[in-house]
Structure formats: structure tokens, C-alpha cells
PDB file of C-alpha atoms in Angstrom:
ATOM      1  CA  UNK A  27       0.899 -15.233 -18.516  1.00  0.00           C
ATOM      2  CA  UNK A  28      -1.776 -14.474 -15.490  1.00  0.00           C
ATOM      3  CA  UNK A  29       0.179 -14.150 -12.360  1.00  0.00           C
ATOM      4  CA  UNK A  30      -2.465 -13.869  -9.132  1.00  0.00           C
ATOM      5  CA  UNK A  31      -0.892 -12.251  -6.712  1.00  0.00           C
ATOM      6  CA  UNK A  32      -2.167 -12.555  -3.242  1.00  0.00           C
ATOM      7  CA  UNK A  33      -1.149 -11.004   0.182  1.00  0.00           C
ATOM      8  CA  UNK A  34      -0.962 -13.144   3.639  1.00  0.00           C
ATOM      9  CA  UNK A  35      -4.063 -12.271   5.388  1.00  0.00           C
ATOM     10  CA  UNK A  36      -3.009  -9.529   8.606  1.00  0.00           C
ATOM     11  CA  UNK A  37      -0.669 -11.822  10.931  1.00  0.00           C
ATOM     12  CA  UNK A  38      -0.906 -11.400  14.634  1.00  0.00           C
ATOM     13  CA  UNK A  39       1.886  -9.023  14.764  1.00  0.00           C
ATOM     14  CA  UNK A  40       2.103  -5.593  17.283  1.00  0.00           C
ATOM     15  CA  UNK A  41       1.413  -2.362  14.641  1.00  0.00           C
ATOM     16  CA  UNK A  42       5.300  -1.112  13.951  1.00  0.00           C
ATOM     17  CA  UNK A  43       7.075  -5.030  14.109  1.00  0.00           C
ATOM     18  CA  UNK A  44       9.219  -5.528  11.709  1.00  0.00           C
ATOM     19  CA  UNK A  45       8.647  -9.643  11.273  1.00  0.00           C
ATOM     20  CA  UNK A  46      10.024 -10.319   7.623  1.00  0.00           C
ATOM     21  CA  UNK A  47      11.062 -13.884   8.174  1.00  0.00           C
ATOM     22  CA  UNK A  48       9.791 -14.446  11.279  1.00  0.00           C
ATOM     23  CA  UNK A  49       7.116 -17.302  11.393  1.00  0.00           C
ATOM     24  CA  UNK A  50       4.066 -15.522  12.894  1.00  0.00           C
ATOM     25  CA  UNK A  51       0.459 -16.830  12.965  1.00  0.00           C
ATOM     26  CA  UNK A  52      -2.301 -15.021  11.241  1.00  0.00           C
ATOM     27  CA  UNK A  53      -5.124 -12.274  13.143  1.00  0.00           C
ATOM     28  CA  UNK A  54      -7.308 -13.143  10.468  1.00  0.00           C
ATOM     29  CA  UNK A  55      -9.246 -17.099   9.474  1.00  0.00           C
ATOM     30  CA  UNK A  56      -7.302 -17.800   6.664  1.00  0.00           C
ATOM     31  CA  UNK A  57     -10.533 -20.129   5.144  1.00  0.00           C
ATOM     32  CA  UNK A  58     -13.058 -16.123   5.590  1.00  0.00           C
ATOM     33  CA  UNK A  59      -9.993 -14.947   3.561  1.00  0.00           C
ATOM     34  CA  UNK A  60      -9.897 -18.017   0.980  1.00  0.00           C
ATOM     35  CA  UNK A  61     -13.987 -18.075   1.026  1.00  0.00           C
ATOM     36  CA  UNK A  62     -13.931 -13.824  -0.086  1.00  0.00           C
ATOM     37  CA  UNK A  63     -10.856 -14.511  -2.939  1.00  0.00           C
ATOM     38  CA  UNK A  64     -11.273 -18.149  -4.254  1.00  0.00           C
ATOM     39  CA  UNK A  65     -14.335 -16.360  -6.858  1.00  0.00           C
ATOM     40  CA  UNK A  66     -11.746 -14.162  -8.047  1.00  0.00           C
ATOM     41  CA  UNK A  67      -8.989 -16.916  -9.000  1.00  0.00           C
ATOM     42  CA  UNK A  68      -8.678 -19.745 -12.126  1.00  0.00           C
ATOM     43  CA  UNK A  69      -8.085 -22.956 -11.707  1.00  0.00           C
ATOM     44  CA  UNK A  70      -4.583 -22.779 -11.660  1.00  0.00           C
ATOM     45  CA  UNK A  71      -1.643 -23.992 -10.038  1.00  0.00           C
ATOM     46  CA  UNK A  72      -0.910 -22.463  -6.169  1.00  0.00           C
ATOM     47  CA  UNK A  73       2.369 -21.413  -5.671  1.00  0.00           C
ATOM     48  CA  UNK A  74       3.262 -20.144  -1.400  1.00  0.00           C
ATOM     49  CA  UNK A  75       5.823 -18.641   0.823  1.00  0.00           C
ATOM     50  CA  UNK A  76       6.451 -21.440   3.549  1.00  0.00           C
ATOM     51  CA  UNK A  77       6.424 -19.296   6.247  1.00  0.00           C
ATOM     52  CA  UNK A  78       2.464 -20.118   8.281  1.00  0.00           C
ATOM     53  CA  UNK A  79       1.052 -16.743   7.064  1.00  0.00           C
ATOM     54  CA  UNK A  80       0.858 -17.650   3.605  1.00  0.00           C
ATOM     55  CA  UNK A  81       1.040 -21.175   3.950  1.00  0.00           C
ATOM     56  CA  UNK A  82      -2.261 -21.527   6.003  1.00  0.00           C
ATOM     57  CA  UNK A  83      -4.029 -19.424   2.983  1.00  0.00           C
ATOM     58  CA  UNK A  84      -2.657 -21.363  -0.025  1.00  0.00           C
ATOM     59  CA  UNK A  85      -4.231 -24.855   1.858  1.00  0.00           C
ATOM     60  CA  UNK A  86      -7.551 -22.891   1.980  1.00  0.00           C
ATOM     61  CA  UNK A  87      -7.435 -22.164  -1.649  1.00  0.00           C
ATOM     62  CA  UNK A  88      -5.886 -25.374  -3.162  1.00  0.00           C
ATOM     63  CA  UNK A  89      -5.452 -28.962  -2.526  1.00  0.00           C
ATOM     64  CA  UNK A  90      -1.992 -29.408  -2.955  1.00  0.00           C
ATOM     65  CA  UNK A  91      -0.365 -25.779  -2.842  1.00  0.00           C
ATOM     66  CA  UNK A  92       3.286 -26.077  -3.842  1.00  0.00           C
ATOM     67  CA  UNK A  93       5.719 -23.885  -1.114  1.00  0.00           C
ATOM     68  CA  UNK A  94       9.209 -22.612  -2.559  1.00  0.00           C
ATOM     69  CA  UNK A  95      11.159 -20.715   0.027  1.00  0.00           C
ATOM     70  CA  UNK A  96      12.157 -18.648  -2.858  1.00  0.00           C
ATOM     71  CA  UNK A  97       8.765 -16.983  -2.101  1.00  0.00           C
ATOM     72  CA  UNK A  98       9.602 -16.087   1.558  1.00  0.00           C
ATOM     73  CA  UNK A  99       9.374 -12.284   2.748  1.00  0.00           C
ATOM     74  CA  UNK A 100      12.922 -10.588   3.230  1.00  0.00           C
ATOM     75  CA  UNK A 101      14.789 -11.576   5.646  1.00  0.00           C
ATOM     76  CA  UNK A 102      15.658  -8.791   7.844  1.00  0.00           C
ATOM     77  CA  UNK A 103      18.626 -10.494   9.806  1.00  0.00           C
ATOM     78  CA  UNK A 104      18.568  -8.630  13.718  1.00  0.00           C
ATOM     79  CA  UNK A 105      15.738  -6.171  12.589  1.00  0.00           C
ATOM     80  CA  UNK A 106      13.579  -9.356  12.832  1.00  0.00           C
ATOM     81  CA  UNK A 107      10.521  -9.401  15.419  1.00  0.00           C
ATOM     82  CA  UNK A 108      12.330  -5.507  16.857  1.00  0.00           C
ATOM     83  CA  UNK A 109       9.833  -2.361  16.537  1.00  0.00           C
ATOM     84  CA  UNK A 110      10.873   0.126  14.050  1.00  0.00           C
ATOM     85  CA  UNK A 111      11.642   2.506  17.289  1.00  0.00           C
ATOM     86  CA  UNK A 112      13.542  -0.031  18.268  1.00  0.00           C
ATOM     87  CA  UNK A 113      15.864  -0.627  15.153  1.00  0.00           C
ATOM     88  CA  UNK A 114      16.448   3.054  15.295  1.00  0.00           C
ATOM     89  CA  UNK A 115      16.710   5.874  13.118  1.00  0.00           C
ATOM     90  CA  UNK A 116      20.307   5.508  12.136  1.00  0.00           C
ATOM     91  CA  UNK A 117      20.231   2.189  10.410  1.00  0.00           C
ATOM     92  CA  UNK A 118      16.448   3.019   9.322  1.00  0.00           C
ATOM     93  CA  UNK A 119      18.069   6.166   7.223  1.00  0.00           C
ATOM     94  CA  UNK A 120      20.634   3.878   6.404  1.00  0.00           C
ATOM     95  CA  UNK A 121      18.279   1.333   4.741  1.00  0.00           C
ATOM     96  CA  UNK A 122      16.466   4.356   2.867  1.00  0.00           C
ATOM     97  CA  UNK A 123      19.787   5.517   1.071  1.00  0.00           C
ATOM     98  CA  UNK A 124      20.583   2.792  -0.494  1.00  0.00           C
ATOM     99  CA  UNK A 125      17.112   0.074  -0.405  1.00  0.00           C
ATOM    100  CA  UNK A 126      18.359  -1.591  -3.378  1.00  0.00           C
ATOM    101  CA  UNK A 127      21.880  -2.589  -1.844  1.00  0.00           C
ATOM    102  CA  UNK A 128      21.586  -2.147   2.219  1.00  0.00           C
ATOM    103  CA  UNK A 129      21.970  -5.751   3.862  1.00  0.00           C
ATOM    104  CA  UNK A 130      23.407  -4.196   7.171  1.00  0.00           C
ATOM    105  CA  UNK A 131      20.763  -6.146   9.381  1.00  0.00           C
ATOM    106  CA  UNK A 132      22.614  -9.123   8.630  1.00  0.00           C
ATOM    107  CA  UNK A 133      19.861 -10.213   6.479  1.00  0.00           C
ATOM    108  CA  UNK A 134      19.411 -10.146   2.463  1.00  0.00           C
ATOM    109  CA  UNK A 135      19.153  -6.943   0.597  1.00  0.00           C
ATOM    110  CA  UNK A 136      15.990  -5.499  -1.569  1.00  0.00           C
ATOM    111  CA  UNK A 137      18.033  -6.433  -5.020  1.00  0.00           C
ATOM    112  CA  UNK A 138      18.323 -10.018  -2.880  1.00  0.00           C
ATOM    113  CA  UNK A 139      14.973 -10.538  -2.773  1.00  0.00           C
ATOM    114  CA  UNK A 140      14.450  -9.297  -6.304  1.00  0.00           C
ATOM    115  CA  UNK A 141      16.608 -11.512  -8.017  1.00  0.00           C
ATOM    116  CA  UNK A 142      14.860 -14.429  -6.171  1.00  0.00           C
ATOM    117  CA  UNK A 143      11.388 -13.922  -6.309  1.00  0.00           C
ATOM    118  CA  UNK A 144      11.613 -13.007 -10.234  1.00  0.00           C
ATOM    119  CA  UNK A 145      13.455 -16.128 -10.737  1.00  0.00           C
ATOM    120  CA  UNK A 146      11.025 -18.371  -9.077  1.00  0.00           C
ATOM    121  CA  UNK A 147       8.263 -16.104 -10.804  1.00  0.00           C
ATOM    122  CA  UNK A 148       9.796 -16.779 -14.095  1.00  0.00           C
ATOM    123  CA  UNK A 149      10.199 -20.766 -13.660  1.00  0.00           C
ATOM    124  CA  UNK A 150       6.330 -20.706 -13.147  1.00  0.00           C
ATOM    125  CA  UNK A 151       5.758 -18.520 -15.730  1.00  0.00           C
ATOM    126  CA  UNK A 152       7.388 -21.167 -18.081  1.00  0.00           C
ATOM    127  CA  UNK A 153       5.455 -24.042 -17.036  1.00  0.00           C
ATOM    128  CA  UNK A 154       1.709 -22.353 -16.434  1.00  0.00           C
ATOM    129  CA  UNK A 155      -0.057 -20.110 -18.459  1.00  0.00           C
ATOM    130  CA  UNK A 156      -1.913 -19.277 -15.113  1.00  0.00           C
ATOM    131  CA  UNK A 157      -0.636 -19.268 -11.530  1.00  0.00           C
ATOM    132  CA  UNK A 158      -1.666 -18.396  -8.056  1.00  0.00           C
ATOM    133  CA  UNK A 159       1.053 -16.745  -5.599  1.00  0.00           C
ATOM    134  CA  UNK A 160       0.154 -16.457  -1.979  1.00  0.00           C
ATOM    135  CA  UNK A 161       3.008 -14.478  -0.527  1.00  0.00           C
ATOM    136  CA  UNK A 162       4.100 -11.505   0.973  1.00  0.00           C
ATOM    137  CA  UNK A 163       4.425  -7.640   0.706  1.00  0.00           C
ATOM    138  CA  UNK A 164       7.723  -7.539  -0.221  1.00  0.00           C
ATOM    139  CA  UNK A 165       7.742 -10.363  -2.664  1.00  0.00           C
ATOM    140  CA  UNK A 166       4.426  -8.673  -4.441  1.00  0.00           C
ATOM    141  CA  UNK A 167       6.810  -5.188  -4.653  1.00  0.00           C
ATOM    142  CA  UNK A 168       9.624  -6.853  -5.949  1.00  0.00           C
ATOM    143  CA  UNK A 169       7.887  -8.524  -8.698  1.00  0.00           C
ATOM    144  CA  UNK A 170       5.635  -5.320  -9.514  1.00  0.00           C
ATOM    145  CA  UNK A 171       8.991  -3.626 -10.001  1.00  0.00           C
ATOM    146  CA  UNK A 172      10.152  -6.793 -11.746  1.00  0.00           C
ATOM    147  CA  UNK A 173       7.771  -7.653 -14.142  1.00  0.00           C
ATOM    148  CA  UNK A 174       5.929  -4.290 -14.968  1.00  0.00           C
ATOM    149  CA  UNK A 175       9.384  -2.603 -15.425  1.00  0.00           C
ATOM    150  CA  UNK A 176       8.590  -0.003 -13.027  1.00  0.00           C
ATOM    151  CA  UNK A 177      11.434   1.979 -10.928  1.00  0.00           C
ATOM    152  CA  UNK A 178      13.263   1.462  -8.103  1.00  0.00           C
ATOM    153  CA  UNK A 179      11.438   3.848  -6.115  1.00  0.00           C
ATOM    154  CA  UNK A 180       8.250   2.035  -6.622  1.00  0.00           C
ATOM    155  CA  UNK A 181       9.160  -0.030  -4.182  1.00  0.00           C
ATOM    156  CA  UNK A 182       8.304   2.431  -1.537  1.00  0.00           C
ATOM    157  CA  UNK A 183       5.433   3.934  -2.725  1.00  0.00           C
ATOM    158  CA  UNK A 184       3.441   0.398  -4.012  1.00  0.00           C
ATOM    159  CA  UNK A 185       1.398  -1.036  -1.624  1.00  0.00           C
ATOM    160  CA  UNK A 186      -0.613  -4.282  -1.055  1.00  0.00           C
ATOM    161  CA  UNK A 187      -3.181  -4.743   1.318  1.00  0.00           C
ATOM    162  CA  UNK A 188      -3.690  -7.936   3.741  1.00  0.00           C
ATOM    163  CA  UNK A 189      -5.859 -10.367   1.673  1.00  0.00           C
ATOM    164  CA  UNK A 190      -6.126  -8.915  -1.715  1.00  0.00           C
ATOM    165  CA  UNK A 191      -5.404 -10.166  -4.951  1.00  0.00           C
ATOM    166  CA  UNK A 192      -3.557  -8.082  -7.605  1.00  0.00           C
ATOM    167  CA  UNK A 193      -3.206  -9.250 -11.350  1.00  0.00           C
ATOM    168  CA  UNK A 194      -0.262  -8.804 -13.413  1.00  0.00           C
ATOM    169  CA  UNK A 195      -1.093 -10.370 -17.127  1.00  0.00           C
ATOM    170  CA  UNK A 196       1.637  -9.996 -19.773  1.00  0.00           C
ATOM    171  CA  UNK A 197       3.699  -7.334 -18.327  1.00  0.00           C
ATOM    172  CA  UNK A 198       0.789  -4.790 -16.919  1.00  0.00           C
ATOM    173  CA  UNK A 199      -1.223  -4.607 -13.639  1.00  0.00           C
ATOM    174  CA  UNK A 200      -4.766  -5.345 -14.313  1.00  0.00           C
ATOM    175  CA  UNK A 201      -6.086  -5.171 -11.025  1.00  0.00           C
ATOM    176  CA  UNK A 202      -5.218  -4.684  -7.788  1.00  0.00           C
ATOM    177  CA  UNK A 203      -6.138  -5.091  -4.395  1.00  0.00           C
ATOM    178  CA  UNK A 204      -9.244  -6.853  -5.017  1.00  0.00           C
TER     179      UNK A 204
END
């Protein structure tokens, strides 16, 4: 199984937001970004996040993208649309303990958005030999950690730029940020 996995081109967000959930427009043309990744991609099914980011990219690349809010960022309950400053210290050290279990935003927790996005990942998995994601950061980490068996801790030091592709085929990363 080829899983494409492609970030949300840069959103129109202040640097140090935290938007998760939030419904933001894009910085960047999503058809430049869909133009500079479509060479890279099969012909395969096109699977987005809802939220406009993603959404707005997946129409660029296919016809008939299908949206599953299973694909959505992580919600991040009151931390939504607040600067990091803002969200303070305290409940950002709090987060960091525990990034697996902490849901005291009010939103969902890291395992939360695990559990989800694997699921979805693995119901496309079983019907396509090849797919295309267009999502988000979060939803890329969690199924790197997912589906290439790596740590916990990856989560914090795996990182995917605005408007790349990554590859994971059969288990292994075999490209990324493209």
C-alpha cells in the first residue's frame, strides 16, 4: 500500500497561532501548490481533511476528492486560534508531560487523534492499493508514528513542511517532503 501524504499549503495564520481546528484560509494558491505536486502523485483516489486548508488543495488535485472529518487536525479545545504566549507556559509544560494523554484544552488528546486518523488510514488502505491524503501536520505525525512503528517521541521531533508530499509504502518512509 502507497499512502501520499500531503501537507495543507501555509494557511494565513499569525507565526505562533495555535489554529488546530480552526477553519483558516490558505497564504499560499492552492492550484501553484497542486501544479508543483500533481507530477509527483498516481492516479489514485484523494482522500482530505474538511477543514478549507486542505480541502481547497485536494479540489486542485482531483475531481471528486472524498473529505472524512476523521482526517481533521487536532482539535485543541480553548487553545484554538490563542498564541502559544498566550496559552501559557503552565498548561504548555503540561501538554509536554504527558502528549500522548493531555486533553486539558478541552479538546481531543494526541492518542485521540491517533486512533482516528489510523483508522480512517486503514479503511483506505483496504480498499486502494494507492491513495492520496491531503491533510494536516498532526494527522501526517500520527500516522508516521502509526504506520512506521516509530515512538512516541517521534511525534515531536517529525516534521512536515507546508506543501510537501511524503511517501509511506508498506510500512517504511520512502520519501519525504518532496
Amino acid at each position: 500500500m502507497q499512502l501520499f501524504l500531503i501537507r495543507h499549503p501555509r494557511p494565513q495564520v499569525a507565526e505562533g497561532v495555535c489554529y488546530g481546528q480552526s477553519d483558516v484560509t490558505l497564504a499560499e494558491d492552492a492550484a501553484a501548490v497542486a501544479a508543483r505536486i500533481k507530477p509527483l502523485l498516481p492516479d489514485a483516489p484523494v482522500y482530505s481533511s474538511p477543514l478549507t486548508r486542505c480541502r481547497l488543495l485536494a479540489q486542485a488535485l482531483h475531481p471528486a476528492p472524498v473529505c472524512d472529518d476523521r482526517l481533521r487536525e487536532i482539535h485543541f479545545g480553548a487553545w484554538e486560534m490563542r498564541t502559544w504566549d498566550e496559552i501559557g507556559r503552565p498548561a504548555v509544560d503540561a501538554w509536554v508531560a504527558d502528549p500522548l494523554h493531555y486533553a486539558g484544552h478541552g479538546g481531543e488528546s494526541i492518542a485521540m487523534l491517533r486512533r482516528r486518523a489510523a483508522a480512517c488510514a486503514a479503511e483506505i488502505a483496504a480498499r486502494h492499493d494507492a491513495a492520496v491524503l491531503v491533510v494536516h501536520a498532526g494527522v501526517m505525525k500520527a500516522l508516521a508514528v502509526e504506520l512506521l512503528g516509530l515512538p512516541d517521541a517521534a511525534w515531536f521531533s517529525t516534521s512536515f513542511a507546508f506543501g510537501t508530499v511524503s511517501l509511506i509504502e508498506d510500512g517504511r518512509l520512502v520519501w519525504q517532503n518532496i
